[in-house]
Amino acid sequence: ECVENISSQYGDTISVPCSPGDTPSQDIFMIKWKYDKEDGTSGDLLVKRQGHNATITAPEEFTGRLSIGEDNSLLIANGVLSDQRTFTCMIVMASDITELAVEVFIHKSPEAVELTNNPAAVEMNKLTTIGECSAEDANPAAKITWFRNDAPLKDDGKGVVITASETVDPDTGLSSTLSRLQYIAGKEDAAARFSCAVTDTPLRSTPVQFTINYPTEKVSLEVTTPGPFLEGADITLRCHADGNPPPSSYVFHLQGEEVTVEDEDVYTLSNVTREKTGEYKCSPLDNASLLASHNITIHYLDVSLSPSGRVVKSAGETLPVTLQKDASSKVTVSWTKNQASLSEEPQFERLKYSDSGLYECQVSLGELTSTHSFELLVKGSPVITSLREQMSADGKHKVLSCEAEGYPKPSVEWSGINGTSEEESDYVDGKVTHRLTVMPKANLTVTCLVMNDLGSDSKNTKVSSLLVHIDDREVTMDKQDQSEESGDQTKLAVGIVIALLLATVAVALGYWVYIKKSKQGSWKTGEEDGNTEESKKLEAPQKAEV
Ligand SMILES: *[C@@H]1O[C@H](CO)[C@@H](O)[C@H](O)[C@H]1NC(C)=O
Ligand SMILES: *[C@@H]1O[C@H](CO)[C@@H](O)[C@H](O)[C@H]1NC(C)=O
Ligand SMILES: *[C@@H]1O[C@H](CO)[C@@H](O)[C@H](O)[C@H]1NC(C)=O
Ligand SMILES: *[C@@H]1O[C@H](CO)[C@@H](O)[C@H](O)[C@H]1NC(C)=O
């Protein structure tokens, strides 16, 4: 006897077929459905005779649920688990009685799968329950699979331990499955998503994540304020620990002093001084053996310049210049005199008037800059450095120039002559030049007198008369500077004039002889030409003598 198997969904109408092969329905006298009881005996459910309505003889558990289909199949409404049995249809024909047995299975998937008891944080490297998954009221009992991201997890008895248990509802006979995942998490699991699913169904729990807690192994001390640091700066230190969660409080070791910060990881050093240069440390409050350190350098720049302010010195004296620098590292120094840069530090072995000026030095260390200055005045009684006489550009005057050095600025006076105009140069580097334009009418001795608070100096010079006039052409002789020389020139000029006169007389004499010879006969042709040319040649020197 072969037994057919059918399965039906829980709650659906179970359709148990009665398939007597190709027997024509008019040959069937009666159909009788029976079922197998728990005790092994069989009980009647329903009888249907040809031409009659079915008669139900089923016990209470089937009340209101049974009917028979057109094809004689047994229809059991609201299938429940107790309907999982063997049903038999007995077919009574004219000549034969056949029985067909059908075994019924009732399937029920769980309504949902739910992941619970999942912790928010998990300690690293320790077998921990990640969660519990339940799938209720199923038949057969649900099988639960755990996933890490999309990969199924298999119980390996060490890092992955999956424990499942099933319970059966005594009323419905449906099973509930509870599966617990225990897992050893590592840092790499911090972003992993864990979920569970019911095998062979689309049911899947919402995924869960957890943070991984692990102890601090490394501590670092970070200086969050960007350096370099100058005196007066505020510097913020941050202590960082790699544990999760990080320690809540830290201890900062500040050059022998210990400061605990609660629920914070920063400490700010305010208004630092050079003494704060050194090593700084920090550690978590709960583990002093984890220490991080950082060296901090506070830059400083102390400069003193000697001399300073206004310095008045005498010409010829020595002035030592001392620039003292005390700095945290190498500095750059630049010097200027009256805003123009100097290539090196000024040195004054013998002070000159030209050394006077505003000296500034700038000492730099990164952004730190210190500027110092002194103003030097070289004083001295005036000295005449030059007294000269020149012709003016138009040749009609003489210009006397008296050049003097001294500080304070010397006054210049002339005596022995009255000038037509005078001018004075700018007073630069202790030097002044005074020019006097004169027209001396006699040979004179002129004195230049220079004076300041500290003393005076004077010099004489001889100025020759300008009243030597030969014709209008004074330029030739007056280009000479010295009066003695001018006298010699005059003599020379007179000599030239006499020589020219003599030459004219000689030419005139020659001409006269020539005329005489022409009148005697021979060279008459060239007479007029020669006459004109010679006359012209003679005109220039003759005019010069007048
Ligand atoms: C069979 O049942 C139907 C309704 O269920 C009824 O109308 C009919 O009269 C019944 N037939 C007989 C022969 O009793
Ligand atoms: C401090 O940290 C060290 C190194 O990570 C560890 O070995 C030690 O157990 C920790 N001590 C405490 C008190 O947590
Ligand atoms: C300069 O002029 C003054 C009058 O203005 C006169 O007394 C003096 O003699 C003159 N000196 C010379 C050197 O000509
Ligand atoms: C000026 O001096 C020169 C010589 O130095 C002399 O020849 C000349 O005659 C003098 N002139 C007057 C006007 O005294």
XYZ file of C-alpha atoms and ligand atoms in Angstrom:
602
model
C 0.000 0.000 0.000
C 1.503 3.240 -1.048
C 0.963 6.408 0.977
C 0.749 9.760 -0.721
C 2.165 12.796 1.067
C 0.738 16.251 0.876
C 1.600 19.398 2.743
C -0.485 22.402 3.477
C 0.004 25.759 5.072
C -1.157 26.248 8.604
C -4.640 27.861 8.626
C -5.350 27.075 4.995
C -8.001 24.587 3.860
C -6.368 21.224 3.511
C -7.398 19.431 0.380
C -6.795 15.684 0.838
C -7.209 14.008 -2.562
C -8.983 10.730 -3.288
C -7.720 9.544 -6.640
C -9.151 6.196 -7.611
C -7.396 6.216 -10.952
C -9.653 6.131 -14.017
C -12.736 4.724 -12.262
C -15.873 6.417 -13.733
C -17.796 8.289 -11.008
C -21.078 6.515 -11.791
C -19.387 3.219 -10.758
C -18.684 4.554 -7.291
C -21.417 3.676 -4.814
C -19.881 5.201 -1.789
C -16.878 7.215 -0.557
C -15.880 6.966 3.061
C -13.138 9.129 4.675
C -11.375 7.827 7.761
C -8.413 9.055 9.817
C -5.690 7.421 11.888
C -6.075 8.076 15.587
C -3.188 8.529 18.003
C -3.786 5.052 19.437
C -3.357 3.392 16.018
C -7.028 2.712 15.401
C -8.973 4.523 12.738
C -11.974 6.765 13.097
C -14.740 7.697 10.646
C -15.045 11.204 9.322
C -17.507 11.275 6.506
C -19.574 9.067 4.233
C -20.970 9.943 0.868
C -23.247 7.693 -1.018
C -24.054 8.192 -4.649
C -26.873 10.684 -5.097
C -26.807 11.757 -1.429
C -25.320 14.555 0.509
C -22.258 13.589 2.638
C -22.888 12.494 6.184
C -20.308 13.762 8.675
C -19.460 11.466 11.516
C -16.265 13.195 12.645
C -15.347 13.865 16.261
C -15.379 17.281 17.836
C -11.957 18.412 16.686
C -13.172 18.491 13.091
C -16.516 20.093 13.840
C -17.473 22.633 11.239
C -14.287 22.150 9.282
C -15.029 19.167 7.051
C -16.567 18.971 3.599
C -16.073 16.938 0.453
C -15.048 18.232 -2.936
C -16.513 17.454 -6.364
C -13.656 15.044 -6.894
C -14.336 13.397 -3.536
C -11.346 15.058 -1.909
C -11.631 15.730 1.813
C -11.567 19.445 2.554
C -10.433 20.390 6.062
C -10.767 24.119 6.746
C -8.365 26.043 9.055
C -5.679 23.444 8.995
C -3.979 23.021 12.351
C -1.034 20.935 13.516
C -3.310 18.171 14.836
C -4.377 17.669 11.227
C -0.970 16.155 10.566
C -2.065 12.549 10.244
C -2.890 9.944 7.697
C -6.325 10.184 6.061
C -7.771 7.305 4.081
C -10.540 7.307 1.531
C -12.400 4.097 0.935
C -13.997 3.771 -2.508
C -16.814 1.271 -2.783
C -17.611 0.160 -6.325
C -19.853 -2.583 -7.715
C -17.127 -5.133 -7.785
C -14.377 -3.750 -5.595
C -13.367 -1.748 -2.583
C -10.217 0.398 -2.746
C -8.469 2.333 -0.045
C -6.101 5.250 -0.637
C -4.028 6.679 2.244
C -2.712 10.273 2.246
C -0.324 11.650 4.872
C -0.797 15.342 5.599
C 1.926 17.722 6.753
C 1.177 21.203 8.008
C 3.845 23.861 7.444
C 4.073 27.155 9.190
C 6.749 29.783 8.770
C 7.374 32.129 11.670
C 5.792 35.530 11.323
C 9.027 37.331 12.061
C 12.556 36.978 13.316
C 13.622 39.320 16.022
C 17.122 40.189 17.270
C 17.250 41.294 20.888
C 19.612 41.598 23.834
C 22.309 43.133 21.673
C 24.795 45.233 23.686
C 25.815 48.734 22.584
C 29.441 48.086 23.395
C 31.475 44.947 23.488
C 34.740 44.329 25.207
C 37.453 43.335 22.812
C 38.959 39.836 22.790
C 36.342 38.359 25.105
C 33.543 35.922 24.256
C 30.471 38.124 24.510
C 26.797 37.662 23.692
C 26.157 39.757 20.626
C 22.397 39.095 20.651
C 19.517 36.635 20.729
C 17.319 35.832 17.788
C 13.840 34.417 18.120
C 11.475 33.046 15.505
C 8.146 32.012 16.969
C 5.237 29.687 16.049
C 6.717 27.718 13.242
C 6.369 24.189 11.992
C 8.731 22.664 11.609
C 10.815 24.683 14.089
C 12.690 27.562 12.368
C 16.396 27.207 11.731
C 18.243 30.448 12.463
C 21.441 31.530 10.721
C 23.644 34.374 11.978
C 25.393 36.778 9.629
C 28.359 39.104 10.008
C 27.756 41.617 7.246
C 26.592 39.249 4.502
C 28.639 36.234 5.468
C 26.986 33.451 7.476
C 28.675 32.596 10.768
C 29.455 29.045 11.733
C 29.868 27.866 15.279
C 33.545 27.042 15.730
C 33.375 26.556 19.479
C 35.844 29.409 20.056
C 35.290 32.781 18.461
C 31.776 32.001 17.288
C 29.422 30.101 19.566
C 25.791 29.694 18.466
C 23.348 28.127 20.909
C 19.829 27.369 19.701
C 16.855 26.088 21.684
C 13.321 25.228 20.664
C 10.075 25.240 22.625
C 6.711 23.898 21.555
C 3.482 25.647 22.354
C 1.373 22.987 24.142
C -1.857 24.390 22.653
C -0.905 24.886 19.036
C 2.014 22.518 18.777
C 3.943 25.274 17.013
C 7.670 25.633 17.789
C 9.639 28.693 18.761
C 13.372 28.877 18.198
C 15.769 30.996 20.199
C 19.355 31.326 18.981
C 22.101 33.094 20.885
C 25.355 34.319 19.272
C 28.455 34.617 21.384
C 31.402 36.186 19.642
C 34.972 37.369 20.276
C 35.138 40.839 18.783
C 38.244 42.560 17.480
C 38.849 46.139 16.435
C 37.876 45.162 12.902
C 34.332 44.429 14.117
C 33.698 48.045 15.063
C 31.909 48.699 11.798
C 30.503 45.230 11.225
C 26.746 44.609 11.047
C 25.370 41.491 12.667
C 21.987 40.031 11.788
C 20.081 36.756 11.887
C 17.795 35.127 9.377
C 15.425 32.193 9.219
C 16.836 29.601 6.866
C 14.942 29.166 3.607
C 12.796 32.237 4.205
C 13.282 35.859 3.376
C 12.946 36.678 7.056
C 15.897 38.623 8.312
C 16.380 40.729 11.397
C 17.410 44.343 11.284
C 21.203 44.417 11.583
C 22.904 45.618 14.752
C 26.268 47.192 15.414
C 28.263 47.750 18.534
C 31.290 49.656 19.611
C 34.345 47.731 20.671
C 35.832 48.644 23.975
C 39.523 48.132 24.422
C 42.025 49.407 26.910
C 44.458 52.174 26.187
C 47.862 50.950 25.077
C 49.401 54.115 23.725
C 49.239 57.709 24.862
C 50.450 60.708 22.912
C 50.888 64.326 23.895
C 49.972 66.725 21.152
C 50.618 70.456 21.090
C 47.568 71.841 19.345
C 48.748 75.442 19.169
C 50.891 75.902 16.082
C 54.448 76.930 16.864
C 57.045 78.295 17.047
C 56.264 79.773 20.419
C 57.349 83.140 21.624
C 57.313 84.393 25.138
C 53.805 85.491 26.082
C 52.069 82.861 23.973
C 49.315 80.525 25.173
C 50.040 76.888 24.354
C 47.412 74.160 24.442
C 48.402 70.568 25.089
C 46.183 67.602 24.301
C 46.624 64.145 25.746
C 45.400 61.426 23.450
C 44.882 57.777 24.380
C 44.104 55.048 21.854
C 41.666 53.108 24.051
C 37.941 52.923 23.425
C 36.339 54.581 25.172
C 39.252 56.929 25.840
C 40.076 57.767 29.439
C 37.906 60.575 30.734
C 40.561 62.306 32.814
C 44.247 62.906 32.441
C 47.221 64.061 34.425
C 49.547 66.643 32.877
C 53.093 66.761 34.193
C 54.269 70.326 33.871
C 57.889 70.553 34.901
C 57.450 68.952 38.282
C 53.930 70.187 38.817
C 51.055 67.783 38.238
C 47.662 68.955 37.061
C 44.661 66.657 36.768
C 41.988 67.588 34.265
C 38.603 65.958 34.823
C 36.446 64.981 31.846
C 38.851 66.787 29.556
C 41.982 66.011 27.645
C 43.442 69.490 27.181
C 45.504 71.859 29.257
C 46.575 75.370 28.295
C 49.812 76.999 29.389
C 49.167 80.733 29.533
C 51.571 83.573 28.891
C 54.640 81.367 28.726
C 58.134 82.534 29.552
C 61.482 81.147 28.477
C 61.654 79.169 31.718
C 58.747 77.086 30.406
C 61.010 75.519 27.809
C 61.324 71.826 28.567
C 59.681 68.436 28.530
C 55.962 68.040 29.134
C 54.219 64.753 29.896
C 50.759 63.369 30.303
C 49.087 60.109 31.255
C 45.558 58.812 31.719
C 44.388 59.382 35.282
C 43.644 55.660 35.657
C 47.006 54.385 34.418
C 50.060 56.380 35.361
C 52.337 53.844 33.704
C 51.254 55.109 30.289
C 53.241 58.306 29.772
C 53.624 60.485 26.708
C 56.002 63.402 26.438
C 56.689 66.358 24.210
C 59.446 68.963 24.223
C 58.437 72.582 23.993
C 60.788 75.446 23.227
C 59.800 78.992 24.092
C 61.760 81.389 21.930
C 63.054 84.635 23.323
C 65.216 87.501 22.190
C 66.986 89.957 24.469
C 69.029 92.655 22.812
C 70.917 95.575 24.237
C 72.805 98.142 22.235
C 75.442 100.465 23.553
C 75.495 103.382 22.964
C 71.853 104.360 22.771
C 69.877 107.528 22.457
C 71.698 110.681 21.392
C 75.467 110.501 21.490
C 77.627 113.594 21.031
C 81.340 112.954 20.471
C 84.331 114.924 19.314
C 85.877 114.315 15.952
C 88.833 111.994 16.244
C 87.535 110.196 19.316
C 86.824 106.468 19.474
C 83.280 105.179 19.962
C 82.904 101.476 20.799
C 79.613 99.933 19.628
C 78.401 96.890 21.545
C 75.393 94.822 20.511
C 74.505 92.120 23.051
C 72.119 89.394 21.950
C 70.639 86.729 24.151
C 68.318 84.516 22.128
C 66.942 80.997 22.053
C 68.501 80.335 18.658
C 70.454 81.973 15.870
C 69.450 85.534 15.093
C 69.889 87.782 12.080
C 71.168 91.317 12.515
C 70.807 94.193 10.079
C 72.071 97.757 10.401
C 70.964 100.965 8.800
C 72.350 104.477 8.868
C 69.772 107.172 8.109
C 67.523 104.417 6.715
C 70.129 103.194 4.221
C 71.373 99.701 4.902
C 74.923 99.064 6.058
C 76.808 95.957 5.136
C 78.269 95.526 8.585
C 78.147 96.694 12.153
C 79.455 100.255 12.412
C 82.851 100.797 14.033
C 84.265 104.157 14.987
C 87.994 104.093 15.637
C 88.411 107.782 14.782
C 85.155 109.660 14.542
C 84.626 111.748 11.461
C 81.915 114.355 10.911
C 80.509 112.057 8.224
C 79.917 109.428 10.911
C 77.072 111.522 12.296
C 73.663 110.002 11.713
C 70.862 107.803 13.013
C 72.076 104.226 13.408
C 69.482 101.473 13.746
C 69.969 97.766 14.187
C 67.268 95.174 13.829
C 67.779 91.773 15.438
C 65.389 89.065 14.273
C 64.589 85.579 15.419
C 61.807 84.271 13.243
C 58.943 86.634 13.861
C 60.552 88.101 16.942
C 62.175 91.407 16.121
C 64.017 93.837 18.341
C 65.004 97.258 17.037
C 67.551 99.529 18.721
C 69.146 102.762 17.699
C 71.432 105.622 18.591
C 71.899 109.005 17.048
C 75.522 110.026 16.709
C 76.646 113.629 16.485
C 80.331 114.236 15.922
C 81.196 117.712 17.174
C 84.344 119.766 16.741
C 85.619 123.324 16.319
C 85.599 124.361 12.675
C 88.563 123.792 10.376
C 88.928 125.368 6.932
C 89.699 122.520 4.595
C 89.990 124.561 1.439
C 90.033 128.229 0.331
C 90.054 128.741 -3.407
C 89.513 131.377 -6.067
C 87.962 130.721 -9.484
C 86.718 132.710 -12.438
C 82.971 132.808 -12.802
C 81.506 131.066 -15.820
C 80.932 134.383 -17.639
C 84.530 135.382 -16.947
C 83.517 138.697 -15.408
C 83.816 137.827 -11.731
C 85.900 135.860 -9.372
C 84.341 133.324 -7.055
C 85.954 132.682 -3.707
C 85.001 129.426 -2.013
C 85.734 128.620 1.594
C 85.085 125.012 2.690
C 84.941 124.251 6.409
C 84.195 121.256 8.623
C 82.826 121.317 12.116
C 79.876 120.648 14.349
C 77.721 122.499 15.237
C 77.506 124.074 11.809
C 80.155 126.780 11.511
C 79.258 130.297 10.399
C 81.400 131.699 7.581
C 82.478 135.314 7.283
C 84.656 137.087 4.777
C 86.718 140.126 5.388
C 88.847 142.313 3.177
C 86.340 142.457 0.312
C 82.684 143.146 -0.391
C 81.023 140.512 -2.544
C 78.341 141.063 -5.161
C 76.568 137.876 -4.134
C 77.120 134.918 -1.888
C 75.729 131.417 -1.487
C 76.147 128.569 0.930
C 75.954 124.845 0.296
C 73.880 122.467 2.420
C 75.509 121.378 5.644
C 76.235 117.721 5.005
C 78.411 115.387 7.069
C 79.710 118.342 9.051
C 80.836 120.157 5.927
C 79.729 123.514 4.532
C 81.036 125.485 1.549
C 80.520 129.205 1.279
C 80.958 130.978 -2.086
C 81.457 134.705 -2.544
C 81.322 136.356 -5.940
C 83.604 139.393 -6.124
C 84.916 141.997 -8.539
C 88.244 143.060 -6.986
C 89.365 146.460 -8.219
C 92.737 146.144 -6.555
C 95.148 143.468 -5.389
C 93.657 142.345 -2.037
C 94.215 139.943 0.799
C 90.908 138.262 1.674
C 90.218 136.362 4.880
C 87.718 133.549 5.432
C 86.699 133.218 9.085
C 84.700 130.208 10.304
C 83.237 129.904 13.797
C 81.050 127.798 16.023
C 80.512 127.411 19.794
C 83.653 125.344 20.081
C 86.118 127.596 18.288
C 87.117 129.231 15.041
C 89.584 129.067 12.147
C 90.637 131.549 9.496
C 92.691 131.598 6.299
C 93.915 134.309 3.967
C 94.245 134.392 0.248
C 95.523 137.002 -2.155
C 93.079 138.135 -4.780
C 94.427 140.041 -7.741
C 92.660 142.909 -9.389
C 90.364 142.296 -12.325
C 91.167 145.738 -13.752
C 93.487 144.457 -16.449
C 91.704 145.218 -19.679
C 93.162 144.755 -23.091
C 90.458 145.171 -25.606
C 87.303 143.226 -24.490
C 89.116 139.929 -24.398
C 89.711 139.461 -20.701
C 88.839 135.702 -20.943
C 92.282 134.683 -22.257
C 94.246 136.041 -19.375
C 91.693 135.812 -16.597
C 91.280 132.052 -16.866
C 94.359 131.850 -14.646
C 93.839 131.487 -10.922
C 96.956 132.944 -9.348
C 97.548 136.664 -9.435
C 101.301 136.218 -10.029
C 100.607 134.117 -13.070
C 98.102 136.695 -14.322
C 100.947 139.298 -14.339
C 103.148 137.035 -16.510
C 100.292 136.553 -18.919
C 99.874 140.287 -19.323
C 103.571 140.560 -20.219
C 103.156 137.754 -22.702
C 100.148 139.474 -24.302
C 102.054 142.723 -24.656
C 104.938 140.763 -26.251
C 102.613 139.205 -28.791
C 101.152 142.570 -29.737
C 104.677 144.001 -30.336
C 105.645 140.929 -32.386
C 102.560 141.384 -34.564
C 103.372 145.063 -35.101
C 106.887 144.167 -36.180
C 105.554 141.500 -38.535
C 103.149 144.037 -40.114
C 105.981 146.470 -40.669
C 108.036 143.701 -42.314
C 105.166 142.683 -44.630
C 104.518 146.321 -45.570
C 108.196 146.731 -46.368
C 108.175 143.611 -48.575
C 105.102 144.857 -50.415
C 106.673 148.180 -51.071
C 109.751 146.440 -52.620
C 107.456 144.290 -54.774
C 105.463 147.299 -56.105
C 108.716 148.984 -56.912
C 109.947 145.993 -58.947
C 106.562 145.663 -60.827
C 106.723 149.258 -62.009
C 110.124 148.429 -63.513
C 108.309 146.078 -66.046
C 108.522 142.250 -66.074
C 105.451 140.760 -63.940
C 102.545 143.052 -64.829
C 99.937 140.302 -65.281
C 99.643 139.038 -61.615
C 99.700 142.541 -60.194
C 96.023 143.132 -59.284
C 95.305 139.631 -57.887
C 98.304 139.686 -55.602
C 97.380 143.106 -54.399
C 93.863 142.148 -53.269
C 94.873 138.950 -51.523
C 97.748 140.392 -49.605
C 95.576 143.293 -48.416
C 93.032 140.922 -46.934
C 95.677 138.885 -45.178
C 97.036 141.975 -43.565
C 93.680 143.266 -42.314
C 93.146 140.813 -39.430
C 96.390 141.468 -37.448
C 96.075 145.201 -38.017
C 92.620 145.248 -36.498
C 93.846 143.245 -33.503
C 96.347 145.950 -32.522
C 93.835 148.785 -32.213
C -28.478 18.061 0.035
O -28.129 19.282 0.662
C -28.622 20.395 0.033
C -28.099 21.618 0.764
O -27.129 21.326 1.576
C -30.074 20.360 0.036
O -30.568 21.466 -0.648
C -30.559 19.104 -0.595
O -31.922 19.018 -0.466
C -29.981 17.884 0.032
N -30.304 16.716 -0.699
C -30.818 15.624 -0.135
C -31.159 14.476 -1.028
O -31.056 15.563 1.064
C 48.227 50.282 32.192
O 48.603 50.049 30.858
C 49.466 48.959 30.664
C 49.878 48.916 29.203
O 48.760 48.949 28.359
C 48.773 47.692 31.076
O 49.652 46.614 30.933
C 48.353 47.826 32.533
O 47.613 46.714 32.908
C 47.522 49.063 32.727
N 47.261 49.284 34.104
C 46.058 49.552 34.566
C 45.954 49.807 35.995
O 45.073 49.610 33.815
C 82.714 147.512 1.876
O 81.582 148.376 1.875
C 81.511 149.152 3.030
C 80.206 149.992 2.933
O 79.154 149.191 2.482
C 82.709 150.029 3.133
O 82.652 150.774 4.312
C 83.974 149.207 3.129
O 85.087 150.010 3.078
C 83.991 148.297 1.906
N 85.148 147.457 1.990
C 85.963 147.188 0.955
C 87.087 146.270 1.211
O 85.732 147.670 -0.152
C 98.898 143.675 -8.604
O 99.992 142.790 -8.400
C 100.721 142.477 -9.559
C 101.787 141.535 -9.199
O 101.336 140.578 -8.318
C 101.287 143.746 -10.184
O 101.944 143.422 -11.366
C 100.154 144.711 -10.429
O 100.707 145.917 -10.876
C 99.375 144.970 -9.210
N 98.237 145.818 -9.533
C 97.847 146.819 -8.770
C 96.705 147.596 -9.262
O 98.480 147.152 -7.741
